[in-house]
Coordinates of C-alpha atoms and ligand atoms in Angstrom, one line a residue:
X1 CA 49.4 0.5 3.6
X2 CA 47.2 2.3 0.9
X3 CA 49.9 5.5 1.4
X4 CA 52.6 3.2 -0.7
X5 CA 49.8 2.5 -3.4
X6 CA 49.0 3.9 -7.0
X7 CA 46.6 6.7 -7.0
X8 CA 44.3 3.8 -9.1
X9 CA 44.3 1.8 -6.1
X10 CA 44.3 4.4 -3.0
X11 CA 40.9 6.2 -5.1
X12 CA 39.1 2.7 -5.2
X13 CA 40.3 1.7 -1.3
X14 CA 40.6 4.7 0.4
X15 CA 38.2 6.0 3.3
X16 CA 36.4 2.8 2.7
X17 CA 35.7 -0.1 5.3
X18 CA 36.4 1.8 8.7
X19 CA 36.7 -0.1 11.8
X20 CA 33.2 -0.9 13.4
X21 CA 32.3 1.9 15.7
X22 CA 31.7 1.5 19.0
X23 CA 29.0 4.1 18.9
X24 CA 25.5 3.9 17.5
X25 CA 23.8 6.0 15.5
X26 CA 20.3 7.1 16.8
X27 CA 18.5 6.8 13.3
X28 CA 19.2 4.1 10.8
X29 CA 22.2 4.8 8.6
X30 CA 21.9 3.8 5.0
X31 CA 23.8 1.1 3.3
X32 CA 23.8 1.4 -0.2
X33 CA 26.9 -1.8 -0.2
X34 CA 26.2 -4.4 -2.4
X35 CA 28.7 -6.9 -1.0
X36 CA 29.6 -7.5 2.8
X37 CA 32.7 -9.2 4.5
X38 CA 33.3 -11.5 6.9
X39 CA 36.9 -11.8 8.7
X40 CA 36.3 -15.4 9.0
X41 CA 34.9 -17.4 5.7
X42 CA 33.1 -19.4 7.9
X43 CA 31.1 -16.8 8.7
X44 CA 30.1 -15.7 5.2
X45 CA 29.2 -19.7 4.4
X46 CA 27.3 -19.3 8.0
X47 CA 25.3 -16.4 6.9
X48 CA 24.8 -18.8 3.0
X49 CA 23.6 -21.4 5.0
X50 CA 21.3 -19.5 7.4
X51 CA 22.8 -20.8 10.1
X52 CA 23.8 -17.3 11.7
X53 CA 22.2 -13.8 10.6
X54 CA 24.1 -11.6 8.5
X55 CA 23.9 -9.9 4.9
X56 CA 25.6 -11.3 1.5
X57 CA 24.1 -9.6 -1.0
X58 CA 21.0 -7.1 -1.2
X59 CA 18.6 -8.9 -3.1
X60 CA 19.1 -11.5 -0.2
X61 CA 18.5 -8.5 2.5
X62 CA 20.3 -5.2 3.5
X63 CA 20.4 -3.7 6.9
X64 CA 18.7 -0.3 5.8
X65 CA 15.8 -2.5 3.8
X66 CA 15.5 -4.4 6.8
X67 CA 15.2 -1.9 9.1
X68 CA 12.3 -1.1 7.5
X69 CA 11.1 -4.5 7.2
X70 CA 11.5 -4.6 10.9
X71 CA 9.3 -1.8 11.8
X72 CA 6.3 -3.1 9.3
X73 CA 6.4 -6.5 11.5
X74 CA 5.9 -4.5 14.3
X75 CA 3.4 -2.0 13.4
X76 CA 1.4 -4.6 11.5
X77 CA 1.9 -7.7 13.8
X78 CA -0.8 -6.4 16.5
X79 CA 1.1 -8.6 19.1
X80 CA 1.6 -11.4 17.5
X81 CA 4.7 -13.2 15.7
X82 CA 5.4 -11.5 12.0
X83 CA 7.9 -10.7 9.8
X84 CA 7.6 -8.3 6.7
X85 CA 9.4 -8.5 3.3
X86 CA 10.0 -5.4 1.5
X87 CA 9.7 -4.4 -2.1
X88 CA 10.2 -1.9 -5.2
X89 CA 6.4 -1.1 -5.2
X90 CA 3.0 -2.0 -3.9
X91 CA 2.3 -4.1 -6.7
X92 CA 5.7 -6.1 -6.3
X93 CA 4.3 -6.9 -2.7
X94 CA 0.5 -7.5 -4.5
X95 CA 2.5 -10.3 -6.6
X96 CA 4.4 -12.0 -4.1
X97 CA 1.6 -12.1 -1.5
X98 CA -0.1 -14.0 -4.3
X99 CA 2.5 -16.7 -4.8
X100 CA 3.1 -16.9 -1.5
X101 CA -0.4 -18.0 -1.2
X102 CA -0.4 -20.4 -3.4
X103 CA -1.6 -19.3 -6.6
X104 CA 0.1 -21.3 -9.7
X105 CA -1.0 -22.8 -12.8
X106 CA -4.6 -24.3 -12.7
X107 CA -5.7 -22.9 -9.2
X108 CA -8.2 -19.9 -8.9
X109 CA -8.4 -16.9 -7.1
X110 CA -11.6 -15.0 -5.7
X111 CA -10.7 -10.8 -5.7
X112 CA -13.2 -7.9 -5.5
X113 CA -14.3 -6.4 -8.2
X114 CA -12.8 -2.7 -7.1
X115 CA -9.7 -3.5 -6.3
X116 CA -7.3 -1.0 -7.8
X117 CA -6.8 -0.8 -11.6
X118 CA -3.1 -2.4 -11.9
X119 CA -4.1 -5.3 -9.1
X120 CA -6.6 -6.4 -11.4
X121 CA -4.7 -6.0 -14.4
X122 CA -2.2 -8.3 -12.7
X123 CA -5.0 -11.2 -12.3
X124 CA -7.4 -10.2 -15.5
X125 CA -4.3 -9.8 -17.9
X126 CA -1.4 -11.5 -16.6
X127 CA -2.0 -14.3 -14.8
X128 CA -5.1 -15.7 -16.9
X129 CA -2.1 -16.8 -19.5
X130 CA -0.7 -18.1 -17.0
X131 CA -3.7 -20.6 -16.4
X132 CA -4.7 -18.8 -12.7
X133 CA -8.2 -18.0 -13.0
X134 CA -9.7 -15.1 -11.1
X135 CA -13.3 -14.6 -10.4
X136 CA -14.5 -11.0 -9.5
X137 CA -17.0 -10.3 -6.4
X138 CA -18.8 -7.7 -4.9
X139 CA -16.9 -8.1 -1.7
X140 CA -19.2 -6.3 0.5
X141 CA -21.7 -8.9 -0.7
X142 CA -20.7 -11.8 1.9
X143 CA -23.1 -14.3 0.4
X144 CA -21.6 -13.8 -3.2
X145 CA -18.2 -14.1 -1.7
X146 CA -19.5 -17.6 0.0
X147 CA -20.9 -19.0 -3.5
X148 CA -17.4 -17.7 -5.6
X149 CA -15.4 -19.5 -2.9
X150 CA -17.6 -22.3 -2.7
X151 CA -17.7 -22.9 -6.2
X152 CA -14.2 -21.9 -7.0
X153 CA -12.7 -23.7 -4.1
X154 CA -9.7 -20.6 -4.4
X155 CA -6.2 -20.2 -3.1
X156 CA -6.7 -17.0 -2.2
X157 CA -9.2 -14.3 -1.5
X158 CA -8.1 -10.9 -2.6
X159 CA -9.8 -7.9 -1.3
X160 CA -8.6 -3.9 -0.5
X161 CA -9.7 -2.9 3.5
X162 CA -10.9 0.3 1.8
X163 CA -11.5 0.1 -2.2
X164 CA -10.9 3.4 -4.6
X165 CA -12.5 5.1 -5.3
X166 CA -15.6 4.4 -3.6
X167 CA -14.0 3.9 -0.5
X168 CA -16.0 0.1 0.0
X169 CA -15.3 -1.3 2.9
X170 CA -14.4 -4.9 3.4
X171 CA -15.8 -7.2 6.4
X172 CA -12.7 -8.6 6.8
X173 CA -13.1 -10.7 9.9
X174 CA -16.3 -12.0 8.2
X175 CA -13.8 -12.4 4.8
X176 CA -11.5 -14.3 6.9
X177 CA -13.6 -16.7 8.4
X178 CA -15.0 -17.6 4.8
X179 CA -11.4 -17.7 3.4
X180 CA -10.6 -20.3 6.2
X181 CA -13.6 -22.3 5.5
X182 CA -12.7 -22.6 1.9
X183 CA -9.1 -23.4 2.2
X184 CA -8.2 -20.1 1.0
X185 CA -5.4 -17.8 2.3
X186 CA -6.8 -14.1 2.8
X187 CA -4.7 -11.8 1.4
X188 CA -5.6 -8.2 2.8
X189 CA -4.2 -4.8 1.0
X190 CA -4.4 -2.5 3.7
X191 CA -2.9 0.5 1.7
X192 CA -5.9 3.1 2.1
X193 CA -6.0 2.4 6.3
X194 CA -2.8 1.4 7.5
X195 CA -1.8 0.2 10.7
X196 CA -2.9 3.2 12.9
X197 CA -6.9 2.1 11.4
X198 CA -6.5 -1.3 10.8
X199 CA -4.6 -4.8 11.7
X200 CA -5.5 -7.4 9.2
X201 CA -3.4 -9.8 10.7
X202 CA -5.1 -9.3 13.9
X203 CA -8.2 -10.5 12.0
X204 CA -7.4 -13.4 10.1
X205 CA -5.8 -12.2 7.0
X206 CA -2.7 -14.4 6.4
X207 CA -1.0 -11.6 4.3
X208 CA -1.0 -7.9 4.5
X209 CA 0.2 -5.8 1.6
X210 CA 0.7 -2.3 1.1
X211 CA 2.2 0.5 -1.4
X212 CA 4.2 2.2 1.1
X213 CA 4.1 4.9 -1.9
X214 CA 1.3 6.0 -0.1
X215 CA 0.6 6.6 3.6
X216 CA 3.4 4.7 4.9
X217 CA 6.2 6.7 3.1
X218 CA 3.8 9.6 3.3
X219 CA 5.5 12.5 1.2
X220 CA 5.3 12.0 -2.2
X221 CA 9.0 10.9 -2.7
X222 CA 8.6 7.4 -2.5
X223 CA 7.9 4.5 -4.1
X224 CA 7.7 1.1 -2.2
X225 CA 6.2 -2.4 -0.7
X226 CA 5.7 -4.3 2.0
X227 CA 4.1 -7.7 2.7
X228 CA 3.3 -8.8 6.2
X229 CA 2.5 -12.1 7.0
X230 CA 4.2 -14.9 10.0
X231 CA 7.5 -15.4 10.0
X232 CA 7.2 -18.8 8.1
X233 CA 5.2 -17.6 5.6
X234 CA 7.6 -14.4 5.0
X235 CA 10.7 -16.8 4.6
X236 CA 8.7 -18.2 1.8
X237 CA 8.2 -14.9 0.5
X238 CA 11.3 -13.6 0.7
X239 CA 12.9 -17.2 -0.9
X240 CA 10.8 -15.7 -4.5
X241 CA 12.0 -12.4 -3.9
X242 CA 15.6 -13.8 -4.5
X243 CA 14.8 -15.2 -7.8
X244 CA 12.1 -12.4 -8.9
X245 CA 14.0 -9.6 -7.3
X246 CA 12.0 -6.1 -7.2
X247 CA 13.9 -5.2 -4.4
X248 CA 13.8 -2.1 -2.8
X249 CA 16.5 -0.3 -2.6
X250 CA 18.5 1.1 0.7
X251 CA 17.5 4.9 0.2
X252 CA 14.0 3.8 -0.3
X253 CA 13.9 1.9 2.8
X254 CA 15.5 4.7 4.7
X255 CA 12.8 7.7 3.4
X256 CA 9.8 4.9 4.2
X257 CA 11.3 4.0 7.3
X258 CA 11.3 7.9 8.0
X259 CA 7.9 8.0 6.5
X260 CA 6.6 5.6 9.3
X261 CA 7.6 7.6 12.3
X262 CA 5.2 10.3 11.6
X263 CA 2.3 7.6 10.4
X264 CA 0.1 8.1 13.6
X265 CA 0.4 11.7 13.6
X266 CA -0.6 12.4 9.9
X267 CA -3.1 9.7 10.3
X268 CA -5.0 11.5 12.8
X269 CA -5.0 14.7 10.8
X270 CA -5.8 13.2 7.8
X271 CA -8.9 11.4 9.5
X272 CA -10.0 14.5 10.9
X273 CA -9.8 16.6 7.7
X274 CA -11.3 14.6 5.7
X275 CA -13.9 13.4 7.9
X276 CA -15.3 17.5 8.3
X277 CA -13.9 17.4 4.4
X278 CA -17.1 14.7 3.7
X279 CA -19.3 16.7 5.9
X280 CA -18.8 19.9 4.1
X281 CA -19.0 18.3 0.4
X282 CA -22.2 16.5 1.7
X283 CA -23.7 20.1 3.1
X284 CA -23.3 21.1 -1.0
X285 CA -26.2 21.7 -3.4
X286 CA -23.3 20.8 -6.3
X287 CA -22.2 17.6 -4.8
X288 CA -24.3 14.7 -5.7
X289 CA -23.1 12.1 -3.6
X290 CA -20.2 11.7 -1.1
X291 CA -18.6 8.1 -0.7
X292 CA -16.7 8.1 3.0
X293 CA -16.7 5.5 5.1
X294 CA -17.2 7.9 8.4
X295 CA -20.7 9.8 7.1
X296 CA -23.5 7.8 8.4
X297 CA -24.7 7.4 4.7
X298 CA -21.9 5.4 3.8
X299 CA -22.9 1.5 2.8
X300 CA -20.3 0.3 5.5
X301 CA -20.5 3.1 7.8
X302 CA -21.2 0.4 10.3
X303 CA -18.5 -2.0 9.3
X304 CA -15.9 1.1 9.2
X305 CA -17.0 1.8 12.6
X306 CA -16.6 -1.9 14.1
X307 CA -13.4 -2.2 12.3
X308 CA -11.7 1.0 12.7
X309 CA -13.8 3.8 14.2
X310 CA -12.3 4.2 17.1
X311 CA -9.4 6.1 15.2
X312 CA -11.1 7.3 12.2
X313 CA -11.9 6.6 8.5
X314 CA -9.0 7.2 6.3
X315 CA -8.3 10.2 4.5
X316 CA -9.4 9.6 1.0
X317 CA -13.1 10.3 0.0
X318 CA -14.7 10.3 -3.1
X319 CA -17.6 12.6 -4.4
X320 CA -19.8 13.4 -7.5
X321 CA -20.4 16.7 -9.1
X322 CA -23.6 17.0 -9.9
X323 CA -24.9 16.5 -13.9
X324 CA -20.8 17.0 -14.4
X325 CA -19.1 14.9 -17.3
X326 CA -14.9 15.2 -17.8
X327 CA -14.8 19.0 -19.4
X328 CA -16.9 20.0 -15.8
X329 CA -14.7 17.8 -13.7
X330 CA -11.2 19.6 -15.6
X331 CA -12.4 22.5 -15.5
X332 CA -13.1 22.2 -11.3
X333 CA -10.2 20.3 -10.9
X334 CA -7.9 23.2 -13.1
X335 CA -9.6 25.8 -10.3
X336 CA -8.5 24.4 -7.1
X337 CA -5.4 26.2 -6.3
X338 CA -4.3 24.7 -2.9
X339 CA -5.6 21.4 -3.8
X340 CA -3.2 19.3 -6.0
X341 CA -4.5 17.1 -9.1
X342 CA -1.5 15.0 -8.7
X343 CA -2.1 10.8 -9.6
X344 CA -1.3 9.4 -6.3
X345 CA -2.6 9.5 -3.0
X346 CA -2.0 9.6 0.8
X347 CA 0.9 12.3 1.1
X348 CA 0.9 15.0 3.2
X349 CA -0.7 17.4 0.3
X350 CA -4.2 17.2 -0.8
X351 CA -4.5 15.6 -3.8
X352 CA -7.2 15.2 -6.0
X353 CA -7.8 12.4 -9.0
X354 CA -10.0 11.6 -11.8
X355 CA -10.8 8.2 -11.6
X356 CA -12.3 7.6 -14.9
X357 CA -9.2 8.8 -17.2
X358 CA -6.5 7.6 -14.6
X359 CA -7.2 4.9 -12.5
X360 CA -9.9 3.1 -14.2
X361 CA -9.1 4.3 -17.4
X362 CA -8.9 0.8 -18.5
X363 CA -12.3 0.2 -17.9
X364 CA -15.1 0.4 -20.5
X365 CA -17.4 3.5 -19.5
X366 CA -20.3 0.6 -19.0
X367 CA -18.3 -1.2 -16.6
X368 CA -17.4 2.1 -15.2
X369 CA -21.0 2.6 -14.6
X370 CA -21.6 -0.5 -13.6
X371 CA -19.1 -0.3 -10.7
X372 CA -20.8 2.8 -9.5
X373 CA -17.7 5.2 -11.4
X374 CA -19.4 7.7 -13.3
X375 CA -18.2 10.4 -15.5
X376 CA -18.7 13.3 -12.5
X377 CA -17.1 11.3 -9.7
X378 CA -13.8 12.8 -8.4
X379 CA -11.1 10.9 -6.0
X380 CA -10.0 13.5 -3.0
X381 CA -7.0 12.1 -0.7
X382 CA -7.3 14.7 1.7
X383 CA -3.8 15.6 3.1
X384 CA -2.6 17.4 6.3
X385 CA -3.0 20.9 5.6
X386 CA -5.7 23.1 7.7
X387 CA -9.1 21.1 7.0
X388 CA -10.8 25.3 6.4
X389 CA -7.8 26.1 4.1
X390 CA -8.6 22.7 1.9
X391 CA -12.9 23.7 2.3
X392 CA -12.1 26.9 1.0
X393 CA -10.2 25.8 -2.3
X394 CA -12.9 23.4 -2.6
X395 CA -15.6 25.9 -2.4
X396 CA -13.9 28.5 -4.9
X397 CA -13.7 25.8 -7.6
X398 CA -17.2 24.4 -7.0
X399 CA -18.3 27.9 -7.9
X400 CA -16.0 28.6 -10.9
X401 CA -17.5 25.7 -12.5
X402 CA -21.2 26.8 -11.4
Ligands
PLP501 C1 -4.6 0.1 -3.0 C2 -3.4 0.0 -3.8 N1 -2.7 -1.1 -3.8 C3 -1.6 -1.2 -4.6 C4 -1.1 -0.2 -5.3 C5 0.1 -0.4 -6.2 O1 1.2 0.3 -5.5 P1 2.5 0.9 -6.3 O2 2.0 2.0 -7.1 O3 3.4 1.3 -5.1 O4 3.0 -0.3 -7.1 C6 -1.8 1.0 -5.3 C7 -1.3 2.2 -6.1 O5 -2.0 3.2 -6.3 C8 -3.0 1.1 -4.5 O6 -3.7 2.3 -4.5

């Protein structure tokens, strides 16, 4: 039919909308369509009406996004019914796991103190003018967790499993029976342990986020969200995410989705390295302190090792040069050659950060200090390289900088 056509219509129609194949493609295709048909309207008002499955429009759902979206529920579901919702970024999902527990004008919110920079920018700067008060905990302190939920009487309790960048660690089946207590929904980020560590859901949280920028996706090429939670609490989510959008696109779902086959295996080697990583750095006359949940003088070691040591303890660390202030702590990170001072964390690469320019750089130095953040302290994500290649960068730029 398109052979009788103008060359204006044949280069719009032609090649496009192939039979369905009969075949099926071992990995997930990707489906960058924004529309999809239906040979029978009453299909397409079906699929309106959510009375039979099907797509009508991406910010509704898209098969590559859900693919993804498939795969979370399952890795994160620990055996029991869930459904994901993808997003754009990790603080898209932060947002929506917050509506979706209930937060709105005149309710309150109890979050840790740590959690990272834009998270707390979200509740310290956002949503205070939109009446949503927040108060900030010490979330390893359970009995000042119990007074802020007793006395705020919160929709939500907002915590990170492992906090950056001193690597707290939350109690979070202790969190989640004080969240029930008080009425309030736990709401788990569980970027810094994944799956492969750690199950909130298994544990009480009622929503799971993550930025799947980091050790979901895994490369460095990513950026991306995911919020985990039942199925009838995701349908709630997912109803906002048609009016708020922050979508995530089908190409992003696809490079996550590919991101997540290789999760265990990078996990492993990232625990590994950077659990002789934190040995090393603690063996060092130049390193002050070492914050990693797997060395025994970790604050949490024991909670780390109830909740998730039977696997490991993450691959991010952070440590203190000793006496160093910013110039000592450029200059170190400037010398590492193998090790990459790149702003993110959880790739395959070894990354390091400086916490008190980048991600707390909002921070007044004094409540730098007072979080434990001083001006020596640099973030390590240690990636999947040889654990002696990444000790011997380290040790070369320890001793350029003396
Ligand atoms: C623990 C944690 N949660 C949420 C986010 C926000 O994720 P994204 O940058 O994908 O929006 C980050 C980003 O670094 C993070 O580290």
């Amino acid at each position: 039919m398109l052979q009788e056509k103008s060359i204006f219509t044949q280069a719009v129609h032609a090649g496009e909308r192939a039979e369905l194949p009969d075949y099926t493609p071992v990995s997930m295709p990707i489906y960058p369509s924004v529309g999809f048909m239906y040979e029978d309207m009453r299909d397409l008002d079906a699929v309106f009406g959510g009375e039979r499955p099907g797509y009508v429009y991406p910010r509704y759902g898209s098969p590559t996004v859900a693919a993804l979206e498939r795969a979370m529920a399952v890795l994160e579901g620990a055996g029991q019914p869930a459904a994901a919702v993808a997003f754009a970024s990790g603080m898209a999902a932060v947002h929506a796991a917050l509506l979706g527990a209930g937060v709105r004008a005149g309710t309150s919110v109890v979050a840790a103190a740590d959690v990272y920079g834009a998270t707390y920018a979200l509740l310290e700067r956002l949503l205070t003018t939109m009446e949503v008060r927040t108060r900030f905990v010490d979330i390893t302190d359970l009995a000042e967790v119990t007074e802020a939920v007793r006395a705020e009487r919160p929709v939500a309790l907002l915590c990170e499993i492992i906090s950056n960048p001193l690597m707290k660690v939350a109690d979070v089946p202790a969190l989640a029976d004080l969240a029930r207590d008080g009425g309030a929904a736990l709401v788990v980020d569980n970027t810094f342990a994944s799956p492969y560590l750690f199950r909130p859901l298994e544990h009480g949280a009622e929503y799971v986020v993550h930025s799947a920028t980091k050790y979901l996706g895994g490369h460095g090429d990513v950026m991306a969200g995911v919020v985990i939670s039942s199925p009838e609490r995701a349908l709630d989510v997912r109803e906002r995410q048609k009016m708020l959008g922050a979508n995530l696109g089908p190409q992003e779902a696809w490079l996550a989705l590919r991101g997540l086959k290789t999760l265990p295996l990078r996990m492993r080697q990232h625990c590994g390295n950077a659990l002789t990583v934190a040995q090393w750095l603690e063996g060092q006359a130049a390193i002050a302190r070492v914050n990693y949940p797997g060395l025994e003088s970790h604050p949490q070691h024991a909670v780390a090792r109830r909740l998730m040591g039977e696997r490991g303890f993450g691959g991010m660390l952070s440590f203190e040069l000793r006496g160093a202030g910013q110039a000592e702590v450029f200059r170190f990170m400037e010398a590492l050659e193998l090790v990459l001072p790149a702003t993110t964390l959880g790739d395959v690469y070894s990354l390091t950060l400086y916490p008190a320019h980048s991600s707390h750089r909002q921070l007044s130095p004094e409540v730098r200090a007072a979080l434990g953040i001083g001006p020596g302290l640099v973030r390590l994500s240690v990636g999947i390289e040889q654990a002696e290649d990444i000790i011997a960068d380290l040790a070369q730029a320890l001793a350029q900088v003396g």
